[in-house]
Tab-separated table of C-alpha atoms and ligand atoms in Angstrom:
chain	number	residue	atom	x	y	z
S	1	MET	CA	70.380	10.205	-98.337
S	2	PHE	CA	70.588	6.941	-100.211
S	3	TRP	CA	73.171	4.185	-100.105
S	4	ASN	CA	71.846	2.495	-103.239
S	5	LYS	CA	69.434	4.950	-104.796
S	6	GLU	CA	68.674	2.810	-107.827
S	7	MET	CA	67.422	-0.115	-105.738
S	8	GLU	CA	65.918	1.904	-102.920
S	9	THR	CA	63.672	3.886	-105.267
S	10	ILE	CA	63.071	1.236	-107.947
S	11	SER	CA	59.692	1.541	-109.711
S	12	GLN	CA	56.974	-0.982	-108.884
S	13	THR	CA	57.097	-2.488	-112.408
S	14	ASP	CA	60.854	-2.944	-112.374
S	15	LEU	CA	60.680	-4.284	-108.836
S	16	GLU	CA	58.119	-6.918	-109.748
S	17	ALA	CA	60.190	-8.071	-112.714
S	18	LEU	CA	63.256	-8.338	-110.506
S	19	GLN	CA	61.323	-10.132	-107.772
S	20	LEU	CA	59.963	-12.637	-110.266
S	21	SER	CA	63.348	-13.506	-111.699
S	22	ARG	CA	64.787	-13.829	-108.194
S	23	LEU	CA	61.826	-15.883	-107.031
S	24	LYS	CA	62.366	-18.277	-109.926
S	25	TRP	CA	66.013	-18.585	-108.953
S	26	THR	CA	65.029	-19.225	-105.317
S	27	VAL	CA	62.465	-21.955	-106.008
S	28	ASN	CA	65.067	-23.746	-108.118
S	29	HIS	CA	67.800	-23.258	-105.549
S	30	VAL	CA	65.749	-24.688	-102.657
S	31	GLN	CA	65.637	-27.967	-104.547
S	32	ASN	CA	69.118	-28.526	-103.126
S	33	VAL	CA	67.429	-29.097	-99.780
S	34	GLU	CA	65.770	-32.464	-99.306
S	35	PHE	CA	63.055	-30.988	-97.147
S	36	TYR	CA	61.990	-28.641	-99.975
S	37	GLN	CA	62.135	-31.366	-102.617
S	38	LYS	CA	59.625	-33.279	-100.536
S	39	LYS	CA	57.512	-30.213	-99.807
S	40	PHE	CA	57.190	-29.386	-103.496
S	41	ARG	CA	56.520	-33.041	-104.374
S	42	ASP	CA	53.813	-33.416	-101.723
S	43	ALA	CA	52.105	-30.248	-102.940
S	44	GLY	CA	52.381	-31.331	-106.572
S	45	VAL	CA	54.320	-28.184	-107.578
S	46	THR	CA	57.519	-27.857	-109.556
S	47	PRO	CA	59.734	-24.781	-109.946
S	48	ALA	CA	58.435	-24.491	-113.528
S	49	ASP	CA	54.946	-23.789	-112.149
S	50	ILE	CA	56.171	-20.439	-110.822
S	51	GLN	CA	55.663	-18.080	-113.759
S	52	HIS	CA	54.086	-15.092	-111.975
S	53	LEU	CA	54.594	-13.640	-108.512
S	54	ASP	CA	51.140	-14.823	-107.460
S	55	ASP	CA	52.063	-18.403	-108.330
S	56	ILE	CA	53.915	-18.399	-105.042
S	57	GLU	CA	50.572	-19.249	-103.428
S	58	LYS	CA	50.872	-22.741	-104.927
S	59	ILE	CA	53.752	-23.451	-102.557
S	60	PRO	CA	52.989	-24.419	-98.942
S	61	PHE	CA	54.371	-22.359	-96.047
S	62	THR	CA	57.579	-23.159	-94.185
S	63	THR	CA	57.337	-23.044	-90.385
S	64	LYS	CA	59.841	-22.456	-87.612
S	65	LYS	CA	59.162	-25.989	-86.404
S	66	GLU	CA	60.190	-27.403	-89.773
S	67	LEU	CA	63.433	-25.446	-89.607
S	68	ARG	CA	64.068	-26.779	-86.119
S	69	ASP	CA	63.529	-30.310	-87.408
S	70	GLY	CA	66.399	-29.705	-89.833
S	71	TYR	CA	68.782	-28.916	-86.953
S	72	PRO	CA	71.653	-28.369	-87.406
S	73	PHE	CA	72.473	-28.178	-91.128
S	74	GLY	CA	69.477	-29.784	-92.811
S	75	ASN	CA	68.341	-26.531	-94.426
S	76	ILE	CA	71.660	-25.562	-95.967
S	77	ALA	CA	71.455	-25.514	-99.769
S	78	VAL	CA	75.150	-25.187	-100.639
S	79	PRO	CA	78.175	-27.391	-99.863
S	80	MET	CA	79.372	-26.652	-96.316
S	81	LYS	CA	82.711	-25.461	-97.648
S	82	GLN	CA	80.884	-22.446	-99.117
S	83	VAL	CA	79.388	-21.610	-95.739
S	84	VAL	CA	81.666	-19.024	-94.168
S	85	ARG	CA	79.693	-18.241	-91.032
S	86	ILE	CA	76.976	-19.583	-88.782
S	87	HIS	CA	74.599	-17.799	-86.457
S	88	THR	CA	71.616	-19.045	-84.509
S	89	THR	CA	68.308	-17.500	-83.497
S	90	SER	CA	67.981	-16.354	-79.900
S	91	GLY	CA	65.714	-19.281	-79.177
S	92	THR	CA	62.996	-17.078	-77.702
S	93	THR	CA	60.306	-19.597	-78.609
S	94	GLY	CA	62.210	-22.875	-78.383
S	95	LYS	CA	65.383	-24.591	-79.539
S	96	PRO	CA	67.470	-22.190	-81.635
S	97	THR	CA	67.588	-22.533	-85.410
S	98	VAL	CA	70.947	-22.543	-87.148
S	99	VAL	CA	71.456	-20.214	-90.100
S	100	GLY	CA	74.402	-20.313	-92.493
S	101	TYR	CA	75.906	-17.619	-94.711
S	102	THR	CA	77.975	-17.704	-97.892
S	103	ARG	CA	80.380	-14.867	-98.567
S	104	GLN	CA	77.766	-13.356	-100.902
S	105	ASP	CA	75.131	-13.620	-98.138
S	106	LEU	CA	77.383	-11.640	-95.800
S	107	ASP	CA	77.899	-8.994	-98.483
S	108	ASN	CA	74.151	-8.753	-99.050
S	109	TRP	CA	73.506	-8.384	-95.349
S	110	SER	CA	76.072	-5.588	-94.974
S	111	GLU	CA	74.492	-3.873	-97.974
S	112	LEU	CA	71.142	-3.869	-96.159
S	113	ILE	CA	72.595	-2.443	-92.976
S	114	ALA	CA	74.470	0.174	-95.015
S	115	ARG	CA	71.200	1.226	-96.675
S	116	ASN	CA	69.497	1.503	-93.284
S	117	LEU	CA	72.230	3.488	-91.592
S	118	THR	CA	72.525	5.867	-94.525
S	119	MET	CA	68.739	6.274	-94.618
S	120	ILE	CA	68.718	7.577	-91.043
S	121	GLY	CA	71.610	9.956	-91.654
S	122	LEU	CA	74.716	8.088	-90.512
S	123	THR	CA	77.923	8.694	-92.454
S	124	ASP	CA	81.638	8.028	-92.160
S	125	GLU	CA	81.750	10.949	-89.714
S	126	ASP	CA	79.757	9.009	-87.111
S	127	VAL	CA	80.969	7.064	-84.089
S	128	PHE	CA	78.703	4.060	-83.729
S	129	GLN	CA	78.497	2.022	-80.522
S	130	ASN	CA	77.074	-1.449	-81.078
S	131	ALA	CA	75.796	-2.426	-77.640
S	132	VAL	CA	74.366	-5.856	-78.385
S	133	ASN	CA	75.645	-9.367	-77.863
S	134	TYR	CA	78.462	-10.289	-80.267
S	135	GLY	CA	78.089	-14.052	-80.112
S	136	LEU	CA	75.769	-16.184	-82.142
S	137	PHE	CA	73.119	-13.465	-81.934
S	138	THR	CA	72.958	-11.781	-85.343
S	139	GLY	CA	72.693	-8.208	-84.037
S	140	GLY	CA	76.373	-7.939	-83.147
S	141	LEU	CA	78.315	-8.879	-86.264
S	142	GLY	CA	75.457	-7.876	-88.578
S	143	PHE	CA	75.477	-4.231	-87.532
S	144	HIS	CA	79.214	-4.262	-87.053
S	145	TYR	CA	80.066	-4.953	-90.693
S	146	GLY	CA	77.270	-2.726	-91.980
S	147	GLY	CA	78.634	0.136	-89.879
S	148	GLU	CA	82.144	-0.442	-91.211
S	149	LYS	CA	80.797	-0.567	-94.749
S	150	ILE	CA	79.544	3.022	-94.555
S	151	GLY	CA	82.845	4.019	-92.987
S	152	ALA	CA	81.521	4.863	-89.520
S	153	THR	CA	83.867	4.335	-86.571
S	154	VAL	CA	82.404	1.199	-85.040
S	155	ILE	CA	82.818	0.410	-81.341
S	156	PRO	CA	82.074	-3.264	-80.683
S	157	SER	CA	81.138	-2.583	-77.084
S	158	ALA	CA	78.758	-5.575	-76.866
S	159	THR	CA	76.565	-5.776	-73.742
S	160	GLY	CA	77.305	-5.686	-70.049
S	161	ASN	CA	79.429	-3.419	-67.886
S	162	THR	CA	76.899	-0.669	-68.283
S	163	ARG	CA	78.886	2.037	-66.471
S	164	ARG	CA	81.788	1.467	-68.851
S	165	GLN	CA	79.407	1.693	-71.808
S	166	ILE	CA	78.274	5.114	-70.579
S	167	GLU	CA	81.849	6.290	-70.094
S	168	MET	CA	82.615	5.208	-73.642
S	169	ILE	CA	79.765	7.288	-75.009
S	170	ASP	CA	81.167	10.410	-73.365
S	171	ASP	CA	84.882	9.612	-73.876
S	172	PHE	CA	84.654	8.547	-77.519
S	173	GLY	CA	82.029	11.089	-78.567
S	174	VAL	CA	79.597	8.403	-79.649
S	175	THR	CA	76.937	9.800	-81.998
S	176	ALA	CA	74.820	6.688	-82.599
S	177	ILE	CA	74.057	3.642	-80.507
S	178	HIS	CA	72.383	0.319	-81.278
S	179	CYS	CA	70.861	-1.861	-78.555
S	180	THR	CA	67.606	-3.505	-77.539
S	181	PRO	CA	65.006	-1.038	-76.262
S	182	SER	CA	65.166	-2.723	-72.837
S	183	TYR	CA	68.901	-2.239	-72.635
S	184	GLY	CA	68.439	1.336	-73.861
S	185	MET	CA	66.254	2.042	-70.825
S	186	HIS	CA	68.834	0.491	-68.556
S	187	LEU	CA	71.566	2.616	-70.096
S	188	ALA	CA	69.424	5.704	-69.499
S	189	GLU	CA	68.897	4.731	-65.882
S	190	VAL	CA	72.601	4.184	-65.221
S	191	ALA	CA	73.594	7.352	-67.108
S	192	GLU	CA	71.244	9.338	-64.866
S	193	GLU	CA	72.753	7.774	-61.736
S	194	MET	CA	76.239	8.629	-62.991
S	195	GLY	CA	75.254	12.128	-64.044
S	196	ALA	CA	76.716	11.430	-67.515
S	197	SER	CA	75.974	14.047	-70.163
S	198	LEU	CA	75.588	11.854	-73.274
S	199	ASP	CA	75.864	15.124	-75.183
S	200	SER	CA	77.360	13.633	-78.335
S	201	LEU	CA	74.608	11.071	-78.799
S	202	ARG	CA	72.032	11.912	-81.486
S	203	ILE	CA	70.723	8.625	-82.894
S	204	GLY	CA	69.426	5.495	-81.182
S	205	ILE	CA	68.662	2.310	-83.108
S	206	PHE	CA	66.464	-0.102	-81.208
S	207	GLY	CA	65.257	-3.514	-82.258
S	208	ALA	CA	65.141	-7.286	-81.749
S	209	GLU	CA	61.960	-7.103	-79.663
S	210	PRO	CA	58.640	-5.252	-79.768
S	211	TRP	CA	58.539	-1.811	-78.162
S	212	SER	CA	55.851	0.792	-77.870
S	213	GLU	CA	55.529	4.413	-78.979
S	214	ASN	CA	55.589	5.529	-75.358
S	215	LEU	CA	58.846	3.696	-74.811
S	216	ARG	CA	60.168	5.558	-77.854
S	217	LYS	CA	59.377	8.875	-76.169
S	218	GLU	CA	61.161	7.771	-72.983
S	219	LEU	CA	64.251	6.630	-74.864
S	220	GLU	CA	64.344	9.800	-76.926
S	221	THR	CA	64.099	12.121	-73.940
S	222	ARG	CA	66.312	10.245	-71.547
S	223	LEU	CA	69.105	9.348	-73.954
S	224	GLY	CA	68.747	12.522	-76.017
S	225	VAL	CA	68.412	10.659	-79.309
S	226	GLU	CA	66.135	10.338	-82.281
S	227	ALA	CA	64.991	6.710	-82.022
S	228	PHE	CA	64.677	4.363	-85.015
S	229	ASP	CA	63.064	0.947	-85.112
S	230	SER	CA	65.047	-1.934	-86.609
S	231	TYR	CA	63.414	-5.229	-87.535
S	232	GLY	CA	64.821	-8.502	-88.665
S	233	MET	CA	65.344	-12.113	-87.753
S	234	SER	CA	68.097	-14.635	-88.160
S	235	GLU	CA	66.191	-16.425	-90.915
S	236	MET	CA	66.354	-13.164	-92.924
S	237	TYR	CA	70.134	-12.826	-92.280
S	238	GLY	CA	69.462	-10.899	-89.060
S	239	PRO	CA	68.615	-7.285	-88.309
S	240	GLY	CA	68.287	-4.888	-91.218
S	241	ALA	CA	65.476	-6.536	-93.174
S	242	ALA	CA	63.136	-3.626	-92.432
S	243	PHE	CA	63.994	-0.279	-90.895
S	244	GLU	CA	62.309	2.966	-90.016
S	245	CYS	CA	63.101	6.042	-92.120
S	246	PRO	CA	63.114	9.597	-90.743
S	247	GLU	CA	59.325	9.780	-91.228
S	248	HIS	CA	58.972	7.371	-88.250
S	249	ASP	CA	55.819	5.887	-89.693
S	250	GLY	CA	56.480	2.239	-90.442
S	251	LEU	CA	59.550	0.308	-91.549
S	252	HIS	CA	60.842	0.045	-95.115
S	253	LEU	CA	61.212	-3.564	-96.095
S	254	TRP	CA	63.881	-4.142	-98.750
S	255	HIS	CA	61.673	-5.637	-101.421
S	256	ASP	CA	64.481	-6.524	-103.806
S	257	PHE	CA	65.723	-8.940	-101.103
S	258	TYR	CA	62.466	-10.108	-99.538
S	259	PHE	CA	59.069	-10.928	-100.972
S	260	ALA	CA	56.425	-10.221	-98.334
S	261	GLU	CA	52.911	-11.563	-97.861
S	262	ILE	CA	50.479	-10.981	-95.003
S	263	ILE	CA	48.235	-13.905	-94.106
S	264	ASP	CA	45.465	-14.658	-91.691
S	265	PRO	CA	47.350	-16.739	-89.107
S	266	GLU	CA	44.318	-18.978	-88.543
S	267	THR	CA	43.329	-19.801	-92.119
S	268	GLY	CA	46.567	-19.123	-94.008
S	269	GLU	CA	44.590	-16.981	-96.436
S	270	ARG	CA	46.446	-14.089	-98.035
S	271	LEU	CA	45.286	-10.626	-96.922
S	272	PRO	CA	45.313	-7.417	-98.975
S	273	ASP	CA	47.678	-4.522	-98.210
S	274	GLY	CA	46.547	-2.581	-95.168
S	275	GLU	CA	45.155	-5.577	-93.271
S	276	LYS	CA	46.843	-6.860	-90.189
S	277	GLY	CA	48.073	-10.442	-90.043
S	278	GLU	CA	51.156	-12.646	-89.926
S	279	LEU	CA	54.146	-11.690	-92.041
S	280	VAL	CA	55.295	-14.413	-94.439
S	281	ILE	CA	58.658	-13.864	-96.087
S	282	THR	CA	60.405	-15.375	-99.078
S	283	PRO	CA	64.017	-14.215	-99.186
S	284	LEU	CA	64.953	-13.658	-102.827
S	285	VAL	CA	68.743	-13.741	-102.810
S	286	LYS	CA	69.722	-16.015	-99.941
S	287	GLU	CA	72.260	-18.634	-100.930
S	288	ALA	CA	73.252	-20.714	-97.927
S	289	MET	CA	69.820	-21.022	-96.373
S	290	PRO	CA	67.088	-20.142	-98.840
S	291	LEU	CA	63.489	-20.253	-97.639
S	292	VAL	CA	60.124	-20.135	-99.322
S	293	ARG	CA	57.066	-18.591	-97.659
S	294	TYR	CA	58.515	-18.594	-94.190
S	295	ARG	CA	55.949	-17.900	-91.469
S	296	THR	CA	57.658	-15.340	-89.268
S	297	GLY	CA	55.041	-15.460	-86.515
S	298	ASP	CA	55.208	-11.652	-86.406
S	299	ILE	CA	52.049	-9.582	-86.590
S	300	THR	CA	52.019	-6.493	-88.785
S	301	ARG	CA	50.430	-5.018	-91.926
S	302	ILE	CA	51.708	-3.542	-95.145
S	303	ILE	CA	51.129	0.213	-95.256
S	304	PRO	CA	49.610	0.847	-98.693
S	305	ASP	CA	50.523	4.572	-99.002
S	306	ALA	CA	53.756	5.719	-100.559
S	307	CYS	CA	56.335	7.222	-98.193
S	308	PRO	CA	57.592	10.757	-98.871
S	309	CYS	CA	61.145	9.361	-98.864
S	310	ARG	CA	60.312	7.405	-102.053
S	311	ARG	CA	61.468	4.032	-100.814
S	312	GLY	CA	59.308	0.906	-101.071
S	313	LYS	CA	56.225	-0.168	-99.158
S	314	ARG	CA	56.490	-0.094	-95.396
S	315	LEU	CA	55.555	-2.555	-92.679
S	316	ALA	CA	53.704	-1.177	-89.686
S	317	ARG	CA	55.589	-1.543	-86.406
S	318	ILE	CA	55.493	-5.174	-85.275
S	319	SER	CA	52.954	-5.503	-82.479
S	320	GLY	CA	54.434	-8.810	-81.337
S	321	ARG	CA	54.723	-12.415	-82.249
S	322	ALA	CA	51.604	-14.444	-82.837
S	323	ASP	CA	52.814	-16.702	-80.017
S	324	ASP	CA	53.501	-13.760	-77.639
S	325	MET	CA	49.913	-12.766	-77.788
S	326	LEU	CA	48.227	-13.491	-74.499
S	327	VAL	CA	44.631	-14.524	-74.526
S	328	ILE	CA	43.226	-13.488	-71.163
S	329	ARG	CA	39.602	-14.400	-70.610
S	330	GLY	CA	39.126	-14.244	-74.366
S	331	ILE	CA	40.779	-10.859	-74.824
S	332	ASN	CA	43.887	-10.660	-76.995
S	333	VAL	CA	46.720	-8.686	-75.457
S	334	PHE	CA	50.262	-8.057	-76.588
S	335	PRO	CA	52.820	-7.217	-73.891
S	336	SER	CA	53.705	-4.098	-75.945
S	337	GLN	CA	50.175	-2.764	-75.346
S	338	ILE	CA	50.612	-3.155	-71.603
S	339	GLU	CA	53.951	-1.382	-71.859
S	340	HIS	CA	52.383	1.467	-73.816
S	341	THR	CA	49.714	2.000	-71.153
S	342	LEU	CA	52.135	1.835	-68.233
S	343	PHE	CA	54.370	4.408	-69.854
S	344	SER	CA	51.491	6.852	-70.020
S	345	ILE	CA	51.343	7.012	-66.216
S	346	PRO	CA	54.022	9.354	-64.891
S	347	GLU	CA	54.119	7.979	-61.341
S	348	VAL	CA	55.255	4.526	-62.374
S	349	GLY	CA	58.736	3.662	-63.565
S	350	ASP	CA	59.802	1.912	-66.709
S	351	GLN	CA	60.094	-1.697	-65.588
S	352	PHE	CA	57.300	-4.214	-65.379
S	353	MET	CA	56.546	-7.931	-65.283
S	354	VAL	CA	53.292	-9.630	-66.187
S	355	TYR	CA	52.203	-12.887	-64.570
S	356	VAL	CA	49.305	-14.903	-65.859
S	357	ASP	CA	47.712	-17.609	-63.743
S	358	ARG	CA	44.638	-19.735	-63.952
S	359	ILE	CA	42.767	-19.552	-60.677
S	360	ASN	CA	39.476	-21.415	-60.318
S	361	HIS	CA	39.420	-21.896	-64.104
S	362	LEU	CA	39.729	-18.174	-64.683
S	363	ASP	CA	42.682	-16.360	-66.207
S	364	GLU	CA	44.120	-13.823	-63.818
S	365	MET	CA	46.708	-11.281	-64.800
S	366	THR	CA	48.982	-9.616	-62.283
S	367	ILE	CA	51.207	-6.731	-63.258
S	368	GLU	CA	54.171	-5.835	-61.146
S	369	VAL	CA	55.385	-2.391	-61.955
S	370	GLU	CA	58.173	-0.368	-60.412
S	371	MET	CA	57.313	3.033	-59.068
S	372	ASN	CA	59.544	5.831	-60.211
S	373	ARG	CA	62.017	7.262	-57.739
S	374	GLU	CA	60.116	10.456	-56.999
S	375	SER	CA	56.773	8.872	-56.239
S	376	PHE	CA	58.521	6.193	-54.213
S	377	SER	CA	60.426	8.545	-51.942
S	378	GLY	CA	57.557	11.006	-51.672
S	379	GLU	CA	53.941	10.426	-50.784
S	380	LEU	CA	53.781	6.754	-49.912
S	381	ALA	CA	50.391	7.340	-48.372
S	382	ASP	CA	48.373	7.059	-51.508
S	383	LEU	CA	49.763	3.796	-52.842
S	384	ALA	CA	46.303	2.319	-53.067
S	385	GLY	CA	45.177	5.272	-55.140
S	386	LEU	CA	48.061	4.791	-57.562
S	387	GLN	CA	47.370	1.089	-57.764
S	388	ARG	CA	43.782	1.873	-58.710
S	389	LYS	CA	44.957	4.402	-61.266
S	390	VAL	CA	47.194	1.844	-63.009
S	391	ALA	CA	44.523	-0.864	-62.949
S	392	GLY	CA	42.010	1.685	-64.253
S	393	ALA	CA	44.269	2.657	-67.152
S	394	ILE	CA	44.743	-0.989	-68.159
S	395	LYS	CA	41.010	-1.560	-67.883
S	396	GLU	CA	40.356	1.421	-70.078
S	397	SER	CA	42.892	0.669	-72.796
S	398	LEU	CA	42.676	-3.134	-72.918
S	399	ASN	CA	39.323	-3.795	-71.320
S	400	LEU	CA	41.000	-6.118	-68.850
S	401	ARG	CA	40.700	-6.422	-65.114
S	402	THR	CA	44.139	-6.906	-63.542
S	403	THR	CA	45.780	-6.964	-60.170
S	404	VAL	CA	48.476	-4.334	-59.932
S	405	ARG	CA	51.391	-4.581	-57.530
S	406	LEU	CA	53.646	-1.585	-57.098
S	407	VAL	CA	57.228	-2.493	-56.318
S	408	GLU	CA	60.349	-0.600	-55.330
S	409	PRO	CA	62.447	1.101	-58.000
S	410	GLY	CA	65.300	-1.166	-59.062
S	411	SER	CA	63.686	-4.395	-57.841
S	412	LEU	CA	62.638	-5.984	-61.147
S	413	PRO	CA	65.118	-7.669	-63.523
S	414	ARG	CA	66.951	-5.614	-66.194
S	415	PHE	CA	67.760	-7.162	-69.571
S	416	GLU	CA	70.844	-6.722	-71.718
S	417	GLY	CA	69.366	-8.474	-74.716
S	418	LYS	CA	65.781	-9.351	-75.406
S	419	ALA	CA	63.522	-8.680	-72.440
S	420	ARG	CA	61.135	-11.265	-71.007
S	421	HIS	CA	58.244	-9.352	-69.536
S	422	VAL	CA	55.693	-12.133	-69.356
S	423	VAL	CA	55.514	-15.237	-67.211
S	424	ASP	CA	52.560	-17.345	-68.239
S	425	ARG	CA	51.971	-19.913	-65.489
S	426	ARG	CA	48.707	-21.295	-66.818
S	427	GLY	CA	50.285	-24.386	-68.324
S	428	GLU	CA	52.154	-25.334	-65.171
S	429	ILE	CA	50.991	-27.988	-62.775
S	430	TRP	CA	51.107	-26.963	-59.155
I	501	LIG	P1	64.245	-15.625	-81.949
I	501	LIG	O1	63.117	-15.855	-82.922
I	501	LIG	O2	64.749	-16.850	-81.298
I	501	LIG	O3	63.991	-14.481	-80.996
I	501	LIG	P2	65.872	-13.849	-83.566
I	501	LIG	O4	66.992	-13.352	-82.733
I	501	LIG	O5	66.137	-14.130	-84.982
I	501	LIG	O6	65.406	-15.155	-82.890
I	501	LIG	O7	64.696	-12.816	-83.402
I	501	LIG	C1	63.792	-12.455	-84.415
I	501	LIG	C2	62.490	-12.023	-83.823
I	501	LIG	O8	62.644	-10.898	-82.955
I	501	LIG	C3	61.494	-11.549	-84.856
I	501	LIG	O9	60.828	-12.629	-85.459
I	501	LIG	C4	60.562	-10.686	-84.023
I	501	LIG	O10	59.623	-11.474	-83.325
I	501	LIG	C5	61.487	-10.061	-83.004
I	501	LIG	N1	61.875	-8.715	-83.444
I	501	LIG	C6	63.016	-8.346	-84.037
I	501	LIG	N2	63.032	-7.014	-84.278
I	501	LIG	C7	61.861	-6.513	-83.836
I	501	LIG	C8	61.264	-5.197	-83.814
I	501	LIG	N3	61.891	-4.128	-84.255
I	501	LIG	N4	60.012	-5.103	-83.310
I	501	LIG	C9	59.356	-6.184	-82.850
I	501	LIG	N5	59.869	-7.431	-82.825
I	501	LIG	C10	61.100	-7.604	-83.319
I	502	LIG	ZN1	60.311	6.489	-95.858
């Protein structure tokens, strides 16, 4: 099903023409921001130099740090009286960035969410529980208005009070839920404790942080849903920029709204489709806070093959942020890879924490992982064996020696929003 069939299945030639005209509009519009005037001047480029899509390479990148330097309203390109809402990033990697929206921006954003929800089969018959934070975090209001746009019955349940959330699912006959994958696991855990049926639930939308294929299986079985991955960031309005279709093989980016490039994060060189690197985005229709060649910090690749659903080119699932990547004794590891491995071992539970220390000039990684309830209450005798099994699995999949500590079920922190699984203590002075 399509929300906007014409745009969702636009031909490559028509798309490129549309992208070019929108790119030209964007490079002109950013001239309303002093920071961009200077950036263009320093690089010796003018908006008139952008005559083809590839000309975008003449323009330098924009970084998160530069946006932070503009705090709070330095990146807004319209008079403040046209800004009808403000959100901020979650501040996962530092001080939050402020983003502004015009009325048109809010309409565009709802259009994206409406496309995504329709793509995965939601209609005005659905009851949609939006279990994410409704404050400055974009996931709350973003999904809320998109859900209303397709006519679904939206429950702004927000986060917290998990038992009540579960009751709502059963009482209101909720068919679709949106939350972070970490909160999804917590909901599953509490629902099991309560013996809730969750019978009505059929779709789970999970996003805002990286999550693995094995976590998908857990969420699908324990919540009884088909799970869909949702990607976005405040700088691209919020969630909804790219979304998984029922093929579950990559996320459709909405190319009429966003021009995507993949670069080598070290050299800044542009990489061909299919190669993995950092995603660089130029939003094509953003009014209040336009950006050019924004370095997202997220690692992915563009899937070159066409999708059977006929929508545009997909992004592979985000493996993590460039700055989440841990380098342990020279080996690159994303927390999502650790998660994937842990989930393949039935005796351990679904919660873990990773600690990285530097001991005698060597990086040492310790993984604390909860045991699951059955293996905890049962044969405690062979703890050492299980510990070896977990360490062996990590060694095999990531080629990394780690110390594994098994902990009691329920003893590690649960997260309502974005999870923090890694504590890197190498920079700290003891
Ligand atoms: P912050 O950058 O402070 O976390 P945002 O709330 O805007 O602020 O979060 C956007 C970031 O969240 C993305 O850049 C990406 O790193 C991460 N993210 C969002 N959705 C996903 C997803 N589906 N998979 C992996 N990472 C995601
Ligand atoms: Zn598809």
